[in-house]
Short mmCIF file of C-alpha atoms and ligand atoms in Angstrom, two decimals:
data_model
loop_
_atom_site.label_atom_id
_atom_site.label_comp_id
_atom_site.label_asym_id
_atom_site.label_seq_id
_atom_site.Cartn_x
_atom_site.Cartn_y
_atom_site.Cartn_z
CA UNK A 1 1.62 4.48 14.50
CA UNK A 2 -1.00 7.51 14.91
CA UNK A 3 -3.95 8.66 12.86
CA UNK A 4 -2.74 12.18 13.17
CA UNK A 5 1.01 11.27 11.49
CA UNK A 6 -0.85 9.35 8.60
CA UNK A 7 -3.36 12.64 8.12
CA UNK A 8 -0.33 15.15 8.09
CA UNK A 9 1.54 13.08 5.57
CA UNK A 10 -1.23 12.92 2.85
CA UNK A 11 -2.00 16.78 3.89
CA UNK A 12 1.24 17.33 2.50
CA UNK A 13 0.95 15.20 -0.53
CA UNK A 14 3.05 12.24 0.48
CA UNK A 15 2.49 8.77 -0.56
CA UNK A 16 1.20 6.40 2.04
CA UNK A 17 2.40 2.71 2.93
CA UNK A 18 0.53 -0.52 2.88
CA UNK A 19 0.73 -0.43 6.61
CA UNK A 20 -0.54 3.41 6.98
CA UNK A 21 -3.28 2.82 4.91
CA UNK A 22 -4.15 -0.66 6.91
CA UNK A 23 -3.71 1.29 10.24
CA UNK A 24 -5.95 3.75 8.83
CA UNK A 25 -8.70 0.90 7.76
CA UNK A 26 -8.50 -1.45 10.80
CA UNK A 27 -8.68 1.28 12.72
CA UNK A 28 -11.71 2.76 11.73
CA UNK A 29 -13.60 -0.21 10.92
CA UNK A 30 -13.07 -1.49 14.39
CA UNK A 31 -14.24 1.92 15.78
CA UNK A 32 -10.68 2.93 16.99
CA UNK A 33 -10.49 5.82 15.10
CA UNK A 34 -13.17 8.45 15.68
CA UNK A 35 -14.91 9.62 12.30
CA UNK A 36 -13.64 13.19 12.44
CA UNK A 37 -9.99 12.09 12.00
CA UNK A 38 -11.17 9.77 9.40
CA UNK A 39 -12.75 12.40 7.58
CA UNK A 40 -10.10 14.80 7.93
CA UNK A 41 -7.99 11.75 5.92
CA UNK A 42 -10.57 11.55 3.01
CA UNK A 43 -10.18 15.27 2.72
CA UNK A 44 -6.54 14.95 2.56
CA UNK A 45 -6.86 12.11 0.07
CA UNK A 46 -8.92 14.26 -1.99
CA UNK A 47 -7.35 16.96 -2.60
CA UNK A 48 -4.08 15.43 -2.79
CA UNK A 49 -4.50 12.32 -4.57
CA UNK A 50 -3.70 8.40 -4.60
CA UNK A 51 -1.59 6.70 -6.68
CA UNK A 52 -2.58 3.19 -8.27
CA UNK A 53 -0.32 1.84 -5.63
CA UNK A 54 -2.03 2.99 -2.71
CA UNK A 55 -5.36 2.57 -4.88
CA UNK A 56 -4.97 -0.82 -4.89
CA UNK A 57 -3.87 -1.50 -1.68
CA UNK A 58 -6.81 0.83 -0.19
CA UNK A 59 -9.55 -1.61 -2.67
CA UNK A 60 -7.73 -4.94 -0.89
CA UNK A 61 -7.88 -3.57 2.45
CA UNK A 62 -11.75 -2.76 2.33
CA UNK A 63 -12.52 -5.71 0.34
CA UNK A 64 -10.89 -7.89 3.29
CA UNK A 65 -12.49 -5.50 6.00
CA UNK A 66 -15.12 -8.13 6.35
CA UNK A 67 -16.67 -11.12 5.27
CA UNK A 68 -16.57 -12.44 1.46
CA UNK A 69 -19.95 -14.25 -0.49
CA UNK A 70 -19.00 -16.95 -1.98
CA UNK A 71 -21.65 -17.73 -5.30
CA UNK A 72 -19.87 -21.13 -5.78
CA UNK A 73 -23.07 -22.84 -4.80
CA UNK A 74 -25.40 -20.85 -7.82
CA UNK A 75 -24.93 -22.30 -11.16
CA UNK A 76 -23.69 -20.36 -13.92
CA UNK A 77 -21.45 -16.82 -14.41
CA UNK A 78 -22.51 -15.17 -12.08
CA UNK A 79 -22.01 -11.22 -13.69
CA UNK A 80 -22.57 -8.21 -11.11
CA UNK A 81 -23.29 -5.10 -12.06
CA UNK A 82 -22.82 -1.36 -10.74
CA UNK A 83 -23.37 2.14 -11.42
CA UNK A 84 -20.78 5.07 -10.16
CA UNK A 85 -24.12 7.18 -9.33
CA UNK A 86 -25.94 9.59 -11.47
CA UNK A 87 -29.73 11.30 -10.98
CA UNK A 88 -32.58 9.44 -12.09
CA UNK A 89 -30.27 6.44 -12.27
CA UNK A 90 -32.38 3.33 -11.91
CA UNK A 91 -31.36 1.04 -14.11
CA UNK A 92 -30.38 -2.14 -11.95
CA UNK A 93 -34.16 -1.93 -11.49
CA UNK A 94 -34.42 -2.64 -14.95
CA UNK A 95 -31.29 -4.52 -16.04
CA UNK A 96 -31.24 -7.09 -12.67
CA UNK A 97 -34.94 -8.72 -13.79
CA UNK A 98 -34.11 -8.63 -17.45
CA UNK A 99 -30.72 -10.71 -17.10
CA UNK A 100 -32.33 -13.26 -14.82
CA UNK A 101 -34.94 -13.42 -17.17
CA UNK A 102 -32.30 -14.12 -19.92
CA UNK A 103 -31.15 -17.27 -17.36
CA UNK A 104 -28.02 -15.59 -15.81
CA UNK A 105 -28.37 -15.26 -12.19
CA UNK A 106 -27.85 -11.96 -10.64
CA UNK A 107 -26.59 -11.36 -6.94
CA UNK A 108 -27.04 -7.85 -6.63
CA UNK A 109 -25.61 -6.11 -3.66
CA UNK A 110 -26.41 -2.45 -4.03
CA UNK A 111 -26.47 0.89 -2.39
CA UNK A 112 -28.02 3.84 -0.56
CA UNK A 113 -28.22 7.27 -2.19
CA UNK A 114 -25.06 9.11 -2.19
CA UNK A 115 -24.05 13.23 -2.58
CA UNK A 116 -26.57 14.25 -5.26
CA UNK A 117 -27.56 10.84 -6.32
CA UNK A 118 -29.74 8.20 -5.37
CA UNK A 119 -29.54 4.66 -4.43
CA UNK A 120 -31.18 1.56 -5.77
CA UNK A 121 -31.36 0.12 -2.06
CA UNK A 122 -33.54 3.77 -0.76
CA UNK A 123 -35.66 3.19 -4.13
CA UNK A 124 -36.57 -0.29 -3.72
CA UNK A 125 -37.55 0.67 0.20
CA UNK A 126 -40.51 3.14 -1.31
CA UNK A 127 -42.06 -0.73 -1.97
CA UNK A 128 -44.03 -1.50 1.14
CA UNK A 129 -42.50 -4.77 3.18
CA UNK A 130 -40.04 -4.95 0.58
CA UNK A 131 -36.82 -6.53 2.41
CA UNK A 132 -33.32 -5.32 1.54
CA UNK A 133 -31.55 -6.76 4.71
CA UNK A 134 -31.11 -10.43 4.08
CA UNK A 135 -29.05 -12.95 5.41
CA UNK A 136 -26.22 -14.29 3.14
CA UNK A 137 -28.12 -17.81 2.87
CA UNK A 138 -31.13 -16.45 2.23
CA UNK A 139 -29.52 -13.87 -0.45
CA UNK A 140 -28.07 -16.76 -1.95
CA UNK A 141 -30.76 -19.02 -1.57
CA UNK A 142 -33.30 -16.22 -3.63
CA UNK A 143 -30.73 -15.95 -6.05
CA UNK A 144 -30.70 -19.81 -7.09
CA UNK A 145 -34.48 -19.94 -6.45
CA UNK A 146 -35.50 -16.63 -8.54
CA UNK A 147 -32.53 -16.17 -10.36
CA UNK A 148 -31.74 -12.73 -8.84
CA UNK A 149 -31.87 -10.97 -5.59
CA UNK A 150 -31.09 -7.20 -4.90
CA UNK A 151 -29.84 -6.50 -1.29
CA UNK A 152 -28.21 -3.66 0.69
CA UNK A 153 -24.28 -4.12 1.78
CA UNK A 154 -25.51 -6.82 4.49
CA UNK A 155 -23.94 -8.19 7.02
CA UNK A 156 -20.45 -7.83 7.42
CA UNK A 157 -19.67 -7.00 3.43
CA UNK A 158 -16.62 -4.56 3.17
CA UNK A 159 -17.84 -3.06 6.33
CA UNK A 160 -14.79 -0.35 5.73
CA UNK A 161 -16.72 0.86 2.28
CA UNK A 162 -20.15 1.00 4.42
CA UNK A 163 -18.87 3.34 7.32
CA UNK A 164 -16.93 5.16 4.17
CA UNK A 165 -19.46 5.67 2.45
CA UNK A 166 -21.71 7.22 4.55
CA UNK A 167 -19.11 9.71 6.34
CA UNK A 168 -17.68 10.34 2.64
CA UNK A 169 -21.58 11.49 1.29
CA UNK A 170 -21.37 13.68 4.64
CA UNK A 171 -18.27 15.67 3.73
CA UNK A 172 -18.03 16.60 0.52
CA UNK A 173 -15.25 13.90 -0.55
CA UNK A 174 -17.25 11.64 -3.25
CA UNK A 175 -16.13 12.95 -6.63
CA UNK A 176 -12.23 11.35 -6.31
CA UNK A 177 -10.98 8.49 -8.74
CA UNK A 178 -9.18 6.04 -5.61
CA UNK A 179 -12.10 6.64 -3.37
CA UNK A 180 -14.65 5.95 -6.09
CA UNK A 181 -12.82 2.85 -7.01
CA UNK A 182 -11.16 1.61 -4.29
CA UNK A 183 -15.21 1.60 -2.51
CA UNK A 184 -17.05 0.04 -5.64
CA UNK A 185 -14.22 -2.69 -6.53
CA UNK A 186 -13.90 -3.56 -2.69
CA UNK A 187 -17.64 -3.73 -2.55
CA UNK A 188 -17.58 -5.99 -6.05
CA UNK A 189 -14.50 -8.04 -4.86
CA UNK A 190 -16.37 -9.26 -1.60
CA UNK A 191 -19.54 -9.98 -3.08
CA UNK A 192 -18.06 -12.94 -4.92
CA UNK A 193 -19.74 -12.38 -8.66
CA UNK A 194 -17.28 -13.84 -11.32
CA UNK A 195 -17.58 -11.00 -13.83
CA UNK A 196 -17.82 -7.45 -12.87
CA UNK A 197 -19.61 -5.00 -14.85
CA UNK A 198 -19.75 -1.03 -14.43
CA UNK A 199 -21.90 1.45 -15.34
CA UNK A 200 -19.33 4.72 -15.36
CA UNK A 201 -21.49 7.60 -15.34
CA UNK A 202 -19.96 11.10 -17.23
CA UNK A 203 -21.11 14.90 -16.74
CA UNK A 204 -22.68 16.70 -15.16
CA UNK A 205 -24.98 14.63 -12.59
CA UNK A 206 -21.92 12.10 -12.44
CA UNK A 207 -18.95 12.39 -9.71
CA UNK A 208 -16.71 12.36 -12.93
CA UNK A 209 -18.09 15.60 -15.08
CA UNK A 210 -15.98 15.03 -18.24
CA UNK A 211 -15.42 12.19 -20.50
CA UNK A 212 -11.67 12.03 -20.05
CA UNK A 213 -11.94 11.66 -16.21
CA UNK A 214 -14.67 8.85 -16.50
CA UNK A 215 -13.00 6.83 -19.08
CA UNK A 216 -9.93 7.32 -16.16
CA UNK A 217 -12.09 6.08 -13.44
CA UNK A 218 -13.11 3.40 -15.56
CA UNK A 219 -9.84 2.28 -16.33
CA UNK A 220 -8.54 2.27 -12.49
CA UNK A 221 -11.65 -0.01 -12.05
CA UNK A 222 -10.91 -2.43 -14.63
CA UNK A 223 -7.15 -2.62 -13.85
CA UNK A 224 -8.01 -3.68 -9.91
CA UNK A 225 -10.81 -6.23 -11.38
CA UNK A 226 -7.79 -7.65 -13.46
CA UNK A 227 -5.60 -7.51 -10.80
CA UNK A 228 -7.45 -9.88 -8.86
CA UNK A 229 -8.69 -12.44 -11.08
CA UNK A 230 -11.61 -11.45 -11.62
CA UNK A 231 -13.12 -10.05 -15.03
CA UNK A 232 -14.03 -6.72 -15.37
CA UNK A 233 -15.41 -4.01 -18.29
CA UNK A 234 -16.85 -0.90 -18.09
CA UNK A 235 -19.47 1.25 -20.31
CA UNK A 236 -19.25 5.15 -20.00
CA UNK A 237 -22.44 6.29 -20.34
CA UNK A 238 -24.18 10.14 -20.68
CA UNK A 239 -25.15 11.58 -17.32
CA UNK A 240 -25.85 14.89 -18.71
CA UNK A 241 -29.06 14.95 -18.09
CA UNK A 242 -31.34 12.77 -15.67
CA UNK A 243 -31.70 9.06 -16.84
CA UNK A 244 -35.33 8.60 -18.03
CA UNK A 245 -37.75 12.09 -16.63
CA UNK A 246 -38.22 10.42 -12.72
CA UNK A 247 -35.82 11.42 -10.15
CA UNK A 248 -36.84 10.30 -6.26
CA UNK A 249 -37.53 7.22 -5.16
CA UNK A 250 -41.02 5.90 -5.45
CA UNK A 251 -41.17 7.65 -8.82
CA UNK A 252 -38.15 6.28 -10.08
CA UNK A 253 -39.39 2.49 -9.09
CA UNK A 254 -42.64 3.64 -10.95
CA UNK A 255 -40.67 4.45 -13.90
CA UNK A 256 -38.43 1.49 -14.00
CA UNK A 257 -41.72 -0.72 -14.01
CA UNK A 258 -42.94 1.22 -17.09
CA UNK A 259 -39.59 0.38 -19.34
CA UNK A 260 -39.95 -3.61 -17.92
CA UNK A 261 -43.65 -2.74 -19.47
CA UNK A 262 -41.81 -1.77 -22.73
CA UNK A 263 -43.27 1.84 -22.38
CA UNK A 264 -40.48 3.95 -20.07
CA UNK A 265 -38.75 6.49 -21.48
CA UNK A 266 -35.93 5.81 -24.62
CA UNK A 267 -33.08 7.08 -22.80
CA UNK A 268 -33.72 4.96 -20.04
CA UNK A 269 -34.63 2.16 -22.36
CA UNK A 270 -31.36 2.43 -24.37
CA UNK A 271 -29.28 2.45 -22.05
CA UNK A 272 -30.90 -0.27 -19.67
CA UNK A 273 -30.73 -2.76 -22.54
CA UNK A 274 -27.31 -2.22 -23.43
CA UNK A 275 -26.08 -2.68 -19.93
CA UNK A 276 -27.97 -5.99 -20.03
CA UNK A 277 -26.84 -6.95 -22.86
CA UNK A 278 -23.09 -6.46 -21.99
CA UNK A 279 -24.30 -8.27 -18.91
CA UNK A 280 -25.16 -11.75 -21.01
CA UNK A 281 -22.04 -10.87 -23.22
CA UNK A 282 -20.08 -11.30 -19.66
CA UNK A 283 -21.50 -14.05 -19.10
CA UNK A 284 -20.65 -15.80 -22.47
CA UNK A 285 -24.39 -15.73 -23.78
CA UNK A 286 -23.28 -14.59 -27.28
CA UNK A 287 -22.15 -11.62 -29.15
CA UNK A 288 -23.64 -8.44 -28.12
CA UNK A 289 -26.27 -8.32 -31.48
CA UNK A 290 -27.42 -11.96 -30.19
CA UNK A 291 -27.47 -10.15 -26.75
CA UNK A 292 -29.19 -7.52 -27.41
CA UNK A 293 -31.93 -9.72 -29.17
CA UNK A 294 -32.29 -11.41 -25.64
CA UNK A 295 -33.31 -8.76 -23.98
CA UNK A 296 -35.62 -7.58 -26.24
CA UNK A 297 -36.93 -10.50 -26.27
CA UNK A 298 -37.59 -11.04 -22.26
CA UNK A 299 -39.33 -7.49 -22.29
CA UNK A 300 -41.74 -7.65 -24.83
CA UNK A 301 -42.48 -11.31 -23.77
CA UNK A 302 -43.08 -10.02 -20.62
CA UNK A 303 -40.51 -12.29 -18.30
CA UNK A 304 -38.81 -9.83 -17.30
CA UNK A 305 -41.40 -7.65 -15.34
CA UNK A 306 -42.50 -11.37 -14.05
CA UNK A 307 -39.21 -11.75 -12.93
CA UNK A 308 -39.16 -8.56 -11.13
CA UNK A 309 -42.42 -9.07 -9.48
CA UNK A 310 -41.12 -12.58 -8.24
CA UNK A 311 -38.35 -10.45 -7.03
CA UNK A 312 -40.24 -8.17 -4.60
CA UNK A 313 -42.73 -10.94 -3.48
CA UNK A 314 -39.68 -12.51 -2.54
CA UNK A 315 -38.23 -9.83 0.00
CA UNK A 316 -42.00 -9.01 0.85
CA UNK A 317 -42.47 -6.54 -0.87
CA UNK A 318 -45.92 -6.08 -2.13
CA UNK A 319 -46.07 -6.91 -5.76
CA UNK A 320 -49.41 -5.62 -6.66
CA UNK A 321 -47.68 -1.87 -7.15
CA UNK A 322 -46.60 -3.96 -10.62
CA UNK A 323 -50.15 -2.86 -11.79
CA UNK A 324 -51.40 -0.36 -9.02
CA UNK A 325 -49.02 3.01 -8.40
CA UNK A 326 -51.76 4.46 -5.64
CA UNK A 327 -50.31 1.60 -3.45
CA UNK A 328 -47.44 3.46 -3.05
CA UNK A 329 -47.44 6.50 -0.81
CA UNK A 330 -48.40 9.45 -2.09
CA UNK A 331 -46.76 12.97 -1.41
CA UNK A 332 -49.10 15.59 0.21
CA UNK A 333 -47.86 18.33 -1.84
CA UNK A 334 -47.05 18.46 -5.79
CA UNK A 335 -46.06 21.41 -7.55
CA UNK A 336 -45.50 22.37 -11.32
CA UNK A 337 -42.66 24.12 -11.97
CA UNK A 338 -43.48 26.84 -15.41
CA UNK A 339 -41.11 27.89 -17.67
CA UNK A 340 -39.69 31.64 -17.47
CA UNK A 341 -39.31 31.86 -21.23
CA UNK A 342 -39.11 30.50 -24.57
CA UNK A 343 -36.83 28.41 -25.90
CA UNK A 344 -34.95 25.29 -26.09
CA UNK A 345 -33.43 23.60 -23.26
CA UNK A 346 -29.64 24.17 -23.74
CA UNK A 347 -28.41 21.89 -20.90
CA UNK A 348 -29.11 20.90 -17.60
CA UNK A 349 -27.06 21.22 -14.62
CA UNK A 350 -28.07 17.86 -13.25
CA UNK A 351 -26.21 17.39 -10.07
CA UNK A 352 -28.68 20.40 -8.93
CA UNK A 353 -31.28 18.97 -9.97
CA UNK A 354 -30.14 15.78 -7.64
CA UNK A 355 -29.68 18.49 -5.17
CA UNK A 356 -33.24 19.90 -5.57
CA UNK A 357 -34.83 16.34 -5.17
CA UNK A 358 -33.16 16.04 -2.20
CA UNK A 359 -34.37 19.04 -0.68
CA UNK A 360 -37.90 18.08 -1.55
CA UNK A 361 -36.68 15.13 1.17
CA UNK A 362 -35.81 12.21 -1.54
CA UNK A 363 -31.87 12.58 -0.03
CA UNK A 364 -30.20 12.43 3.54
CA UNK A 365 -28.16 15.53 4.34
CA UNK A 366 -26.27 14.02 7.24
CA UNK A 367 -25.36 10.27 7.64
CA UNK A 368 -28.58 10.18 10.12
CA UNK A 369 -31.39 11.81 8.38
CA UNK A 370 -34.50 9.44 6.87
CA UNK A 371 -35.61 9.73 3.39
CA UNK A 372 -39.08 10.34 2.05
CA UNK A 373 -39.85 7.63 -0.46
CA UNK A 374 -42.43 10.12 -1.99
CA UNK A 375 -40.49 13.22 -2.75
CA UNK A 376 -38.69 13.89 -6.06
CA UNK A 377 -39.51 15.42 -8.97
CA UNK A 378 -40.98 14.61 -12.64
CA UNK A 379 -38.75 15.86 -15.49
CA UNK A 380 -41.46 17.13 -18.75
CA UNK A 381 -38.76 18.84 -20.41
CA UNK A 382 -34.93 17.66 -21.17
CA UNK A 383 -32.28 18.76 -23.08
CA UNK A 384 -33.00 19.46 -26.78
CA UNK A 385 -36.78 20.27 -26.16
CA UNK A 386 -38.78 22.94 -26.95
CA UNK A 387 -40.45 24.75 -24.20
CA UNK A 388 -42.84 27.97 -24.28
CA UNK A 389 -43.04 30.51 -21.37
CA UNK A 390 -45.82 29.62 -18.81
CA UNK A 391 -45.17 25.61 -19.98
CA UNK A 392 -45.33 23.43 -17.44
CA UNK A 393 -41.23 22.08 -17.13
CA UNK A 394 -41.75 19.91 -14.46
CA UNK A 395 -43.59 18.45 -11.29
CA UNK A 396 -42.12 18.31 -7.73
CA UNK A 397 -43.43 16.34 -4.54
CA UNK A 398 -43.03 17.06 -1.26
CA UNK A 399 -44.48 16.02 2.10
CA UNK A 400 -42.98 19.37 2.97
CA UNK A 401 -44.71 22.42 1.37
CA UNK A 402 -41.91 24.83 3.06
CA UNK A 403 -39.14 23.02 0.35
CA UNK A 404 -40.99 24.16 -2.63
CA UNK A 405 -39.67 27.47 -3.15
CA UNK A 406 -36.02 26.56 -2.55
CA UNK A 407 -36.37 23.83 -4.33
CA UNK A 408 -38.14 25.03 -7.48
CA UNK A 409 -35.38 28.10 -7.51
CA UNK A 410 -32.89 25.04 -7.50
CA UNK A 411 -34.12 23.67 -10.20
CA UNK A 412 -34.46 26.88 -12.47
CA UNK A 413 -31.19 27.96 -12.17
CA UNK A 414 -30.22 24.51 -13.03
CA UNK A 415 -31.53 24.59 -16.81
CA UNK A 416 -30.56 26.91 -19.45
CA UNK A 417 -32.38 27.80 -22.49
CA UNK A 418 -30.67 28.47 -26.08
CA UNK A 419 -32.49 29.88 -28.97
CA UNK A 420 -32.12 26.73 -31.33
CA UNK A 421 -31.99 23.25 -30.64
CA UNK A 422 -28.77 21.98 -29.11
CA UNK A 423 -27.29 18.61 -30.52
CA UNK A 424 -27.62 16.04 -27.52
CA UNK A 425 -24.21 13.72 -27.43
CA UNK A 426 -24.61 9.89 -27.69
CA UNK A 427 -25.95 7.63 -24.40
CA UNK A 428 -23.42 4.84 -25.02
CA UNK A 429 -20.15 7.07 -25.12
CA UNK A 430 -17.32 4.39 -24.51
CA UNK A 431 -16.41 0.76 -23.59
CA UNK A 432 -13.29 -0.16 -21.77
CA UNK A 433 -11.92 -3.55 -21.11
CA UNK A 434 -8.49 -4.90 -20.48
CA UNK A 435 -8.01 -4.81 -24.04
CA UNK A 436 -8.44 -1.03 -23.84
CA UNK A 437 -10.80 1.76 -24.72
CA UNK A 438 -13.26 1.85 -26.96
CA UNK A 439 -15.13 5.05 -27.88
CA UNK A 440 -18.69 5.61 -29.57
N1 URA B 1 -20.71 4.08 -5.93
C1 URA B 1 -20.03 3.51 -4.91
O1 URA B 1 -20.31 2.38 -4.52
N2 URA B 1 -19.06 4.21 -4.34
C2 URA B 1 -18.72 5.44 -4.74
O2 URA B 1 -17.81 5.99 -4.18
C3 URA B 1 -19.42 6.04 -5.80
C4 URA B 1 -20.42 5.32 -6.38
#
């Protein structure tokens, strides 16, 4: 068999075999095949489309690349939890604590920034000492001992997904419904949680920009949960505009510390504590109003920042950012960004926006580049608000003054203005199970 044969057919729209595909997957997880013949293949597979079939067979494949967790040893459901990307995203910062706090354990294996999105892994990094590499015994071992643990893909988890990944967020071959899938069910399947719950992301910061494709995606997810054993549901949620007003690292852990506080922003709040509660519904707490008490409930009491803070002490991290943000570093450079005119914000092109924070040097642009934990940029004004020329729209921050203008033009172009104030869709837009789709 060759790489080159297995390129040409998908180039030309053909369907692919379980053994092409393994080929393809041993091949370059072993470092056999060379990444630009792999990438070349993604391409193909992008434009031209997998069938479930091959979808599924691509999802077993990388799940068996590597090594498997098995949570046996942790008491309880153990319910996982993951996000197909957005900007501004950080609600496994919020949601992890909050369902430990609840008394479900969560194993959280979770990822760096991809395309125009972040990652939770590069966000909980802007935390000084704070570990994401851990062993599987100690991952484990925090997980029974704190009741959750966040930690990058370690070790030798769906190693196919991790060298995927990064060449996929390199070449402009994210936004696809088998490669989505087939990399966050692989990663899901491996990492051993009984119940699998997603966070499908819809519009224009998502991969998936309309409702129809997400609730699609989320479907092909919940079929290959299903199809190996293990349960799976899926909420579609708004992605529209940035999740809560902080997009960048350091400023997004700030702001996921505020809503464990009780005071982040509603969005962010709302749709935090419905993942969680879906979480405990997973996990046969009770029905979602009981639920939804819970986590109310471990916020306001204030267990749920506790359990957070136990959290980062844990992977040595420094936990007295809980109450002090000038422990974390600092940009050099911050920059308001004014409005041009009056108005109200119409809509916002977020996926720019993603873009513009990662010019400002919160993103990689090629698999190799490092990220600045301080860069990103403070939203004032969102969708449906009211802004006056000369306002002050937003805040960026840089450690590199030369990104500002490019950046800032970015970011403009990215928002536009209507003359009355647009209706703003739900957060919570749908809910799909194997019993089918529900929509909000
Ligand atoms: N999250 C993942 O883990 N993989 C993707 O392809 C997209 C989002």
């Amino acid at each position: 068999m060759r790489m080159y044969d297995i390129i040409e057919k998908k180039r030309d729209g053909k369907e692919l075999d379980y053994e092409e595909i393994k080929f393809f997957i041993k091949g370059y997880t072993q470092g056999r095949i060379p990444d630009y013949q792999a990438a070349a293949l993604l391409m193909a597979i992008f434009l031209r489309g997998m069938n479930p079939r091959e979808t599924a067979d691509l999802t077993e494949l990388m799940a068996d690349s590597g090594d498997k967790i098995d949570l046996s040893g942790i008491k309880g459901v153990k319910v996982d939890k993951h996000s197909t990307g957005g900007v501004g995203d950080k609600t496994t910062l919020v949601v992890a604590p909050i369902v430990a706090a609840c008394g479900v354990p969560v194993a959280k294996m979770s990822g760096r920034g991809l395309g125009h999105t972040g990652g939770t892994i590069d966000k909980l990094e802007s935390i000084k000492g704070f570990r994401t590499e851990l062993s599987r015994e100690e991952f484990i071992r925090n997980v029974q001992e704190v009741g959750v643990a966040i930690a990058g893909q370690t070790g030798n988890l769906a190693p196919a997904d991790k060298k995927l990944y990064a060449l996929r967020d390199a070449t402009a071959t994210v936004s696809n419904i088998s490669l989505i899938a087939s990399s966050v069910m692989s990663k899901k399947i491996a990492a051993g949680a009984d119940k699998i719950l997603l966070d499908v992301k819809t519009g224009s910061g998502a991969f998936m920009k309309t409702l129809e494709e997400s609730i699609k995606l989320a479907r092909a997810m919940v079929d290959i949960g299903e199809r190996v054993g293990r349960k799976t549901a899926a909420v579609v949620t708004d992605m529209d505009a940035p999740l809560g007003n902080a997009v960048g690292n350091s400023l997004e852990v700030m702001e996921a510390i505020d809503t464990l506080k009780g005071r982040g922003p509603s969005d962010l709040q709302e749709v935090s504590f419905e993942l969680a509660a879906r979480m405990l519904t997973l996990a046969g707490i009770g029905d979602m109003d009981f639920c939804r008490r819970k986590v109310e409930t471990a916020v306001a009491g204030g267990d749920a920042l506790e359990k957070f803070a136990r959290m980062v002490r844990r992977q040595g991290g420094d936990d007295r950012i809980i109450h002090d943000y000038s422990l974390f570093d600092k940009a050099r450079f911050e920059h308001d960004v004014l409005s041009d005119k009056d108005g109200y914000i119409q809509s916002i092109k977020t996926d720019s926006l993603g873009t513009a924070s990662m010019m400002l040097g919160a993103g990689r642009e090629t698999k190799e580049s490092s990220i600045d934990h301080s860069a990103g940029i403070l939203m004032y004004k969102k969708t449906g608000m009211e802004v006056r020329k000369g306002e002050v729209i937003a805040k960026l921050f840089t450690n590199d003054r030369d990104k500002i203008h490019e950046a800032e033009k970015v970011l403009k172009a990215s928002l536009s203005y209507s003359d009355h104030r647009p209706s703003r869709r739900p957060l919570i837009l749908a809910y799909v199970d194997s019993e089918g789709v529900k929509r909000f």
